[in-house]
PDB file of C-alpha atoms and ligand atoms in Angstrom:
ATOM      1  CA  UNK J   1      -2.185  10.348  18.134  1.00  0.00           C
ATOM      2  CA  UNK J   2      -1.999  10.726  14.363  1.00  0.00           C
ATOM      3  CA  UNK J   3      -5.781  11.073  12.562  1.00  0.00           C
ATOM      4  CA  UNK J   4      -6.527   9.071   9.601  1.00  0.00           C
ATOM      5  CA  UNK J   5      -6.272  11.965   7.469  1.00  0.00           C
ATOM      6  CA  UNK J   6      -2.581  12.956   9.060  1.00  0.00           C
ATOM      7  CA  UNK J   7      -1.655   9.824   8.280  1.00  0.00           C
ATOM      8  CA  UNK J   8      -2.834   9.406   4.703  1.00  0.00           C
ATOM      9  CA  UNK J   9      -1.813  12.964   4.003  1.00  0.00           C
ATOM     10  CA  UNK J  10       1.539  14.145   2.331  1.00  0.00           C
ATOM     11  CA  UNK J  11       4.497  14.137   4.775  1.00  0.00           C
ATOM     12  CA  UNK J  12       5.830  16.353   1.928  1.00  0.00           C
ATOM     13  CA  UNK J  13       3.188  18.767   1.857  1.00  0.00           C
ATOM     14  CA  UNK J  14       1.081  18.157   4.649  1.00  0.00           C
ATOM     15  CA  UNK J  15      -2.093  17.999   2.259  1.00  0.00           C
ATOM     16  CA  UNK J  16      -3.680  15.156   0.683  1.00  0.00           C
ATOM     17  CA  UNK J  17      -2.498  13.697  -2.103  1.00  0.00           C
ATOM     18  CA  UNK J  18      -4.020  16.151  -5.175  1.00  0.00           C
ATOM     19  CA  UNK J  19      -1.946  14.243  -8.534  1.00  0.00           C
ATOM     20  CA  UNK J  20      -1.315  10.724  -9.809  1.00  0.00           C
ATOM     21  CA  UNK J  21       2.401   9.856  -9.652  1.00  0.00           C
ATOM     22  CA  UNK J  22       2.368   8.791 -13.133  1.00  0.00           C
ATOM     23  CA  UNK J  23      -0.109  10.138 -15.264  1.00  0.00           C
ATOM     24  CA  UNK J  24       0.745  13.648 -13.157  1.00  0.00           C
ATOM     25  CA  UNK J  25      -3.100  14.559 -13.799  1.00  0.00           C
ATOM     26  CA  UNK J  26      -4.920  15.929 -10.768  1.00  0.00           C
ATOM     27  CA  UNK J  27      -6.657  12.920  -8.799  1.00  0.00           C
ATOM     28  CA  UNK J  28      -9.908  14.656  -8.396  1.00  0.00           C
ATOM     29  CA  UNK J  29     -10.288  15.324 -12.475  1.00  0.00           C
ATOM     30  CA  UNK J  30      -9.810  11.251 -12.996  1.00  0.00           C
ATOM     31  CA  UNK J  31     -12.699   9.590 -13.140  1.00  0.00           C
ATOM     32  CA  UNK J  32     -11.338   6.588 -11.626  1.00  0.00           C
ATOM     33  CA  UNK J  33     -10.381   5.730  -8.116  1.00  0.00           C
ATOM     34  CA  UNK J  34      -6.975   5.957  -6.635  1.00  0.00           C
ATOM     35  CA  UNK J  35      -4.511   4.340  -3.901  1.00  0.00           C
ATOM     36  CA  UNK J  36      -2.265   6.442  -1.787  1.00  0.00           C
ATOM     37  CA  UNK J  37       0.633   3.978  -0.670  1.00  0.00           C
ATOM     38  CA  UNK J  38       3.466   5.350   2.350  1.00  0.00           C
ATOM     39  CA  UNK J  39       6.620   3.646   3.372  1.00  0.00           C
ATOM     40  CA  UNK J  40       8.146   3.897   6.901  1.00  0.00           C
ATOM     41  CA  UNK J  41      11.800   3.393   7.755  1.00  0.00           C
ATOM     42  CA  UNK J  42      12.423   3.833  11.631  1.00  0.00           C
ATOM     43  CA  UNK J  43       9.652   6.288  12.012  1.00  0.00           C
ATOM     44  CA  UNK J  44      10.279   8.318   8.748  1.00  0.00           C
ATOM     45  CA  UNK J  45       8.444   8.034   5.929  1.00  0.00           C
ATOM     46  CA  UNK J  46      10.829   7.375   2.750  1.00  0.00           C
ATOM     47  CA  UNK J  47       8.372   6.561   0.283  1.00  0.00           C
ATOM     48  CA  UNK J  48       5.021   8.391  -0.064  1.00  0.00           C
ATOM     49  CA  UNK J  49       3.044   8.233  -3.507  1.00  0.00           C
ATOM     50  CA  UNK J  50      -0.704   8.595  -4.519  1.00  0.00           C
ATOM     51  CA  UNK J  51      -1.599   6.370  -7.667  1.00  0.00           C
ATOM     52  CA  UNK J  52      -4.847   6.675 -10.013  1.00  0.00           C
ATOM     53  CA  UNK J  53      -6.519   3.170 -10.857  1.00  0.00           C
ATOM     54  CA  UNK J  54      -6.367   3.309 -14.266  1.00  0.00           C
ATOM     55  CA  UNK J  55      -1.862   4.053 -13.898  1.00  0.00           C
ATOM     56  CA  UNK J  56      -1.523   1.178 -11.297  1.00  0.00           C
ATOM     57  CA  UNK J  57      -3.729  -1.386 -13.914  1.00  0.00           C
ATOM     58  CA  UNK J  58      -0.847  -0.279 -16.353  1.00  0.00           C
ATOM     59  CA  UNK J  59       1.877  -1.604 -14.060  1.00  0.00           C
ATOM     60  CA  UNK J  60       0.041  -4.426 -12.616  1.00  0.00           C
ATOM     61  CA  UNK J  61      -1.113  -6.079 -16.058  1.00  0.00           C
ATOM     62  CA  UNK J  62       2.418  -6.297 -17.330  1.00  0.00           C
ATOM     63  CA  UNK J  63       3.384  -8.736 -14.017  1.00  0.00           C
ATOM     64  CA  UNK J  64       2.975 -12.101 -15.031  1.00  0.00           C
ATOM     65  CA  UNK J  65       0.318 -14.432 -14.058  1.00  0.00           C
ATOM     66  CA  UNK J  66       2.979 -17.263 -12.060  1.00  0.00           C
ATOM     67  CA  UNK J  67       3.946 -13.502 -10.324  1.00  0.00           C
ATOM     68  CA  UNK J  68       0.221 -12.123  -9.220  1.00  0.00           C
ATOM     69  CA  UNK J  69      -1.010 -16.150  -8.265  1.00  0.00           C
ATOM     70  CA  UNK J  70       2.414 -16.106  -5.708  1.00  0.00           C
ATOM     71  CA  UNK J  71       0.860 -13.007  -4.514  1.00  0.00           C
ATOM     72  CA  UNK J  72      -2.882 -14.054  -4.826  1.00  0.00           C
ATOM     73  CA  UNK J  73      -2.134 -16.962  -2.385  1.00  0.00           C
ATOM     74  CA  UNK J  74       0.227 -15.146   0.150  1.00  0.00           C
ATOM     75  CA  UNK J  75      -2.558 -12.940   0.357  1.00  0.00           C
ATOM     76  CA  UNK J  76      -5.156 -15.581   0.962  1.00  0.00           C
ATOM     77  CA  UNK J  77      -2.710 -17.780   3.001  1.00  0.00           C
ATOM     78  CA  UNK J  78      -1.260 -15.688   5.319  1.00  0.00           C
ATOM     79  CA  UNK J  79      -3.906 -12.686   6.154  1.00  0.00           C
ATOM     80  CA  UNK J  80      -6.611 -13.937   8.200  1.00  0.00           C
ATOM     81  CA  UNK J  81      -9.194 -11.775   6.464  1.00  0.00           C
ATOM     82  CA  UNK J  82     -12.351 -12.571   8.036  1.00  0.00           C
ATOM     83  CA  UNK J  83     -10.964 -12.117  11.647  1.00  0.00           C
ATOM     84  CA  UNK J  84      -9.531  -8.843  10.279  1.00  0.00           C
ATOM     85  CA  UNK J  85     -12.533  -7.499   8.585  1.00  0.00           C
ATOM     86  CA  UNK J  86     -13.864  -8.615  12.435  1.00  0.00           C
ATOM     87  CA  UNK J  87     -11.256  -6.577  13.701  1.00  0.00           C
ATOM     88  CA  UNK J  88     -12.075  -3.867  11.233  1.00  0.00           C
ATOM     89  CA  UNK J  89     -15.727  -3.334  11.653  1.00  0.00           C
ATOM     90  CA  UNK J  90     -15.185  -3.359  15.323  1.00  0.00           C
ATOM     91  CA  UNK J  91     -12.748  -0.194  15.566  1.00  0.00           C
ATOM     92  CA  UNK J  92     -13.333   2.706  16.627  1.00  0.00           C
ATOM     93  CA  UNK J  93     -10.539   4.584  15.032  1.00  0.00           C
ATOM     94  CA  UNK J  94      -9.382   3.620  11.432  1.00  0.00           C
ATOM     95  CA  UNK J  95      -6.120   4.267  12.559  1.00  0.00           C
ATOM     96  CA  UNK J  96      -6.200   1.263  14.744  1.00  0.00           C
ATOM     97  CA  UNK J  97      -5.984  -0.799  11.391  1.00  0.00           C
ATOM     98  CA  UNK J  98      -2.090   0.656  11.606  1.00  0.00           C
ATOM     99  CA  UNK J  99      -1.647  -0.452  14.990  1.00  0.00           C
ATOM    100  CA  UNK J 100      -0.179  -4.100  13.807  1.00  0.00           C
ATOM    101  CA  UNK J 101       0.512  -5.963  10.280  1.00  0.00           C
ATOM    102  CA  UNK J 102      -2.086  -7.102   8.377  1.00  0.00           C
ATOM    103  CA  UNK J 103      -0.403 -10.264   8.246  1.00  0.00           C
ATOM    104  CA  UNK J 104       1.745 -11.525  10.831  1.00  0.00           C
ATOM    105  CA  UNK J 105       0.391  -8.817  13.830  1.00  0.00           C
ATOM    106  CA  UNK J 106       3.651  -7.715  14.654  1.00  0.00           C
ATOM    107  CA  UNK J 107       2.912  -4.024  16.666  1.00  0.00           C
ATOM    108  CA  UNK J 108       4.260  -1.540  14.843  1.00  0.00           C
ATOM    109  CA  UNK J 109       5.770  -0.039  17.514  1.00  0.00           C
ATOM    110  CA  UNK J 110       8.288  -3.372  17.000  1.00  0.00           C
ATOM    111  CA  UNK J 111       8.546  -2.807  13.461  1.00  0.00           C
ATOM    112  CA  UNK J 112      11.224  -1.118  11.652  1.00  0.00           C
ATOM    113  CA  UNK J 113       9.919  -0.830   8.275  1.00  0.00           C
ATOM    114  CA  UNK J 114       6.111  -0.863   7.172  1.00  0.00           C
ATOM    115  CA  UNK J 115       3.806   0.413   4.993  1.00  0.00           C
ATOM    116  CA  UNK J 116       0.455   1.726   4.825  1.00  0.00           C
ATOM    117  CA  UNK J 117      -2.327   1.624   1.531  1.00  0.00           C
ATOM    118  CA  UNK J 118      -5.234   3.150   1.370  1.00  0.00           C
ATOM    119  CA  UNK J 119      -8.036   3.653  -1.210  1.00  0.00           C
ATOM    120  CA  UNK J 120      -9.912   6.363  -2.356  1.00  0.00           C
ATOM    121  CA  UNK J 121     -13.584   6.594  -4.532  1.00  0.00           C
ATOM    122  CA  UNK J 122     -13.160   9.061  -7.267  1.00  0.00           C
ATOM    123  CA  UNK J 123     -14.571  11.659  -5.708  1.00  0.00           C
ATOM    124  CA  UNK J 124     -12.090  11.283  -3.414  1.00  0.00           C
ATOM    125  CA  UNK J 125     -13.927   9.507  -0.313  1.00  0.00           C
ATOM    126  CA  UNK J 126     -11.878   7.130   1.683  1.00  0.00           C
ATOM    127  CA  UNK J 127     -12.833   3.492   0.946  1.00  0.00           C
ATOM    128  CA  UNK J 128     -13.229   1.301   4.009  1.00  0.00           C
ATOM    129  CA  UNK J 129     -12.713  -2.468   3.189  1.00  0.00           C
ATOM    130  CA  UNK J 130      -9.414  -4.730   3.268  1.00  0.00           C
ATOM    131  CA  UNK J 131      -8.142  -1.017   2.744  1.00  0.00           C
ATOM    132  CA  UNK J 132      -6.647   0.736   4.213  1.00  0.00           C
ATOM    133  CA  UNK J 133      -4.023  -1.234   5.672  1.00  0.00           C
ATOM    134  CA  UNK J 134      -0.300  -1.531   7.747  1.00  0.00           C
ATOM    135  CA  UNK J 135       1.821  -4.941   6.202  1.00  0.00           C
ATOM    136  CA  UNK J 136       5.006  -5.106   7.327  1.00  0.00           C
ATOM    137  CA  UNK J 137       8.715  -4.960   5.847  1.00  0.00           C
ATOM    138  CA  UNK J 138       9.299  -8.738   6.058  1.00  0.00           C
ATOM    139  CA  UNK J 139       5.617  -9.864   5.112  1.00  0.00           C
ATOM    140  CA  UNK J 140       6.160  -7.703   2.154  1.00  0.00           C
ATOM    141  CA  UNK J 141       9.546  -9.629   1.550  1.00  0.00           C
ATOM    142  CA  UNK J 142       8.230 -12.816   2.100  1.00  0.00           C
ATOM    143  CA  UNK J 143       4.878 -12.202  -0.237  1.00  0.00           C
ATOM    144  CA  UNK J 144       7.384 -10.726  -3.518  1.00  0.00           C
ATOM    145  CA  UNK J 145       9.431 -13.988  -2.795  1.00  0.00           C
ATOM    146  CA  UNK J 146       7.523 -15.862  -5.377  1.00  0.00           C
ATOM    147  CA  UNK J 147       7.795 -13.086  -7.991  1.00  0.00           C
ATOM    148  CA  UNK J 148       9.755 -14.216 -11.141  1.00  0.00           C
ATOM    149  CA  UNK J 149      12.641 -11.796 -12.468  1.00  0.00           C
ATOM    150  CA  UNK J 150      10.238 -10.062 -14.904  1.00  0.00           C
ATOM    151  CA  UNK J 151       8.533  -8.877 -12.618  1.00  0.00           C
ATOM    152  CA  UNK J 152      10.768  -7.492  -9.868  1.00  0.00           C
ATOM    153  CA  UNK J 153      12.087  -5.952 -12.833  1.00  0.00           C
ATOM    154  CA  UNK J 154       8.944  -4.112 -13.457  1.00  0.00           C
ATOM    155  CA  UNK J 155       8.742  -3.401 -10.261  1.00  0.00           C
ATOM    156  CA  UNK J 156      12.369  -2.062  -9.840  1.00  0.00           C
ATOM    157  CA  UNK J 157      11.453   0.109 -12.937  1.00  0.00           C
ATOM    158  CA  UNK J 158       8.536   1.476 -11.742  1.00  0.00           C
ATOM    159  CA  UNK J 159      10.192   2.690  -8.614  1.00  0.00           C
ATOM    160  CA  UNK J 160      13.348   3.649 -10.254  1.00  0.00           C
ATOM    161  CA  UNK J 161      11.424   5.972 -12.927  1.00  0.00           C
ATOM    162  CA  UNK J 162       9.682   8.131 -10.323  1.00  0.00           C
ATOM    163  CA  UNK J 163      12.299   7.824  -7.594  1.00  0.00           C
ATOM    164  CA  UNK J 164      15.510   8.656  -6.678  1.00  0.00           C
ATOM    165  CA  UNK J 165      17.324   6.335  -4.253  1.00  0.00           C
ATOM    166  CA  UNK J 166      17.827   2.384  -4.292  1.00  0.00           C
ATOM    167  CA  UNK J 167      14.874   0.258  -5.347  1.00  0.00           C
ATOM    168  CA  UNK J 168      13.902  -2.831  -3.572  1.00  0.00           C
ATOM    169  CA  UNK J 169      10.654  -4.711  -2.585  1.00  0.00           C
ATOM    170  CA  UNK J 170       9.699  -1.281  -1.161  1.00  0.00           C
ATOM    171  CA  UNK J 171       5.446  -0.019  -1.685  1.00  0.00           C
ATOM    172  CA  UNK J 172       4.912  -3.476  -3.920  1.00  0.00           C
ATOM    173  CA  UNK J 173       2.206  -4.549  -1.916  1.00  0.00           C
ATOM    174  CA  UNK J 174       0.469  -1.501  -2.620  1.00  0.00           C
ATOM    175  CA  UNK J 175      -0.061  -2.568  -6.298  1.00  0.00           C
ATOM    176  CA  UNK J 176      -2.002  -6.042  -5.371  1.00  0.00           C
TER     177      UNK J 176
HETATM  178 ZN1   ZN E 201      -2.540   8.133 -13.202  1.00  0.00          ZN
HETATM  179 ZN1   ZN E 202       4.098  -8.679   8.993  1.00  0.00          ZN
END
């Protein structure tokens, strides 16, 4: 079984996560903390990116506020937080947090597509709380459907400046 660390590591690399996708500066010099966010597509991970706090607040604030209440109350509506933090506390392994979605509990083992967020301090500690997490392709799908064209446009933006390939709904729930 993967560790937490394997898991939240690289699949490029193999290593951690050492620079901000954006602001390219090395994670550890930021003073700030930072989210690593990984996409899976039938087992392979086609999305991988590690994000400082202060780069993600620049995308996030330019989403409007109709877009981040849609995802405000998908989040409140459809994850059953307190059972999960239940869930959570309860563990033995973090990993077991990537055993099912967040939100609807598919197994991942049924899942074609998911992705996993995590969050890191600034010195680079792994953050235990609602993060890290597994959400599946079709929660994801179903959260962004209340997002107004602005913003998938940001969105689509943001993905399409740092990555090749098509952009779609892909890593969005990593920024809420
Ligand atoms: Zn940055
Ligand atoms: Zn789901």
């Amino acid at each position: 079984m993967r560790t937490i660390d394997e898991w939240l590591a690289s699949e490029e690399t193999g290593k951690r996560f050492s620079h901000c996708l954006c602001c390219k500066v090395p994670l550890v010099e930021i003073d700030a903390p930072w989210l690593v966010n990984k996409e899976y597509l039938r087992g392979e991970c086609v999305l991988e990116y590690a994000i400082c706090q202060p780069c993600r607040d620049g995308v996030t604030n330019r989403l409007s506020s109709e877009s981040k209440e849609a995802v405000r109350q998908f989040l409140e509506r459809e994850i059953d937080w307190e059972e999960r933090m239940k869930e959570f506390m309860l563990a033995h392994e973090l990993t077991e947090r990537f055993t099912a979605c967040i939100a609807c509990r598919t197994a991942r083992k049924d899942l074609e597509s998911f992705g996993i967020s995590a969050l890191f301090d600034s010195s680079g500690a792994l953050v235990t709380g609602p993060l890290p997490l597994m959400v599946c392709k079709s929660c994801v799908t179903k959260m962004t459907a209340g997002l107004c064209a602005e913003s998938r446009a940001i969105w689509r933006d943001f993905l399409a400046k740092y990555f090749e390939g098509p952009a779609d709904d892909t890593g969005f729930f990593d920024l809420f």
